[in-house]
């Protein structure tokens, strides 16, 4: 192998490595832009309920529930924390499958 061939192989090798590095960089940037699940980019679940509170919490006594209680889990209900069926529209718009939490007394 002559000196000319050696430098030709080296140039091809450098070109191939440069191309691979460029493709990897583009792939990484595309991943970060479209697929990364960073905390800063996540959508909020609660769009408007008690936003002035650091945490939304509701507590109920079991005795006060009656025979059945239906609670919202999509955060879209106008009667929150009770369900008003808003999850149906939310599911149609987003492709989600969220439904209410239903608590009922055991039948004896």
Coordinates of C-alpha atoms in Angstrom, one line a residue:
X1 CA 0.0 0.0 0.0
X2 CA 1.5 3.3 -1.0
X3 CA 1.4 6.6 0.8
X4 CA -1.3 8.0 -1.5
X5 CA -3.6 5.1 -0.8
X6 CA -3.1 5.4 3.0
X7 CA -4.1 9.1 3.0
X8 CA -7.1 8.3 0.8
X9 CA -8.3 5.7 3.3
X10 CA -7.7 8.1 6.2
X11 CA -9.7 10.8 4.4
X12 CA -12.6 8.4 3.7
X13 CA -12.5 7.3 7.4
X14 CA -12.6 10.9 8.6
X15 CA -15.5 11.7 6.2
X16 CA -17.5 8.6 7.5
X17 CA -16.9 9.5 11.1
X18 CA -17.9 13.1 10.5
X19 CA -21.1 12.0 8.7
X20 CA -22.0 9.5 11.6
X21 CA -21.3 12.2 14.2
X22 CA -23.5 14.7 12.4
X23 CA -26.3 12.1 12.0
X24 CA -26.0 11.3 15.7
X25 CA -26.2 15.0 16.7
X26 CA -29.3 15.6 14.5
X27 CA -30.9 12.5 15.9
X28 CA -30.2 13.6 19.5
X29 CA -31.6 17.1 18.9
X30 CA -34.7 15.7 17.3
X31 CA -35.2 13.4 20.2
X32 CA -34.8 16.2 22.7
X33 CA -37.3 18.4 20.8
X34 CA -40.0 15.8 20.1
X35 CA -39.7 12.8 22.4
X36 CA -38.1 14.1 25.6
X37 CA -40.2 14.0 28.7
X38 CA -38.5 16.8 30.6
X39 CA -40.5 18.3 33.5
X40 CA -40.5 21.7 31.9
X41 CA -42.3 20.5 28.8
X42 CA -45.1 18.4 30.5
X43 CA -48.7 19.6 30.2
X44 CA -50.5 20.4 33.4
X45 CA -53.3 18.0 34.3
X46 CA -55.2 20.6 36.3
X47 CA -56.1 23.5 34.0
X48 CA -58.0 25.8 36.5
X49 CA -59.1 24.3 39.8
X50 CA -57.8 26.0 43.0
X51 CA -54.6 27.1 41.3
X52 CA -53.8 29.4 44.3
X53 CA -53.3 26.3 46.5
X54 CA -50.0 24.4 46.4
X55 CA -52.0 21.1 46.4
X56 CA -55.6 20.3 45.7
X57 CA -57.0 17.9 48.4
X58 CA -60.5 16.9 49.2
X59 CA -61.5 14.6 52.1
X60 CA -64.9 13.1 52.8
X61 CA -66.3 11.0 55.6
X62 CA -67.6 7.7 54.4
X63 CA -70.8 8.2 56.4
X64 CA -71.5 11.4 54.3
X65 CA -71.2 9.7 50.9
X66 CA -74.6 8.0 50.9
X67 CA -75.0 4.9 48.6
X68 CA -72.9 6.2 45.8
X69 CA -70.5 9.0 45.0
X70 CA -68.9 9.8 41.6
X71 CA -65.7 11.8 41.5
X72 CA -63.9 13.6 38.7
X73 CA -60.4 12.3 37.6
X74 CA -60.0 14.4 34.4
X75 CA -59.9 17.8 36.2
X76 CA -62.4 19.3 33.7
X77 CA -65.6 19.0 35.7
X78 CA -67.6 22.2 36.5
X79 CA -68.7 20.5 39.7
X80 CA -65.2 19.4 40.8
X81 CA -64.5 17.3 42.8
X82 CA -67.8 15.6 41.6
X83 CA -67.9 14.3 38.1
X84 CA -70.2 16.0 35.5
X85 CA -69.2 13.9 32.5
X86 CA -66.6 16.3 31.2
X87 CA -64.2 13.4 30.7
X88 CA -66.3 12.3 27.6
X89 CA -65.4 15.5 25.7
X90 CA -61.8 15.4 27.0
X91 CA -61.4 11.8 25.8
X92 CA -62.8 12.6 22.4
X93 CA -60.4 15.6 22.0
X94 CA -57.3 14.0 23.3
X95 CA -57.7 10.2 22.7
X96 CA -57.4 9.7 26.4
X97 CA -59.4 7.1 28.3
X98 CA -60.0 8.7 31.7
X99 CA -63.2 8.1 33.6
X100 CA -64.7 8.9 37.0
X101 CA -63.9 7.3 40.3
X102 CA -67.1 5.7 41.6
X103 CA -67.5 4.8 45.2
X104 CA -70.5 2.8 46.3
X105 CA -71.7 0.8 49.3
X106 CA -71.4 -2.9 49.1
X107 CA -74.7 -4.5 48.5
X108 CA -75.5 -6.9 51.4

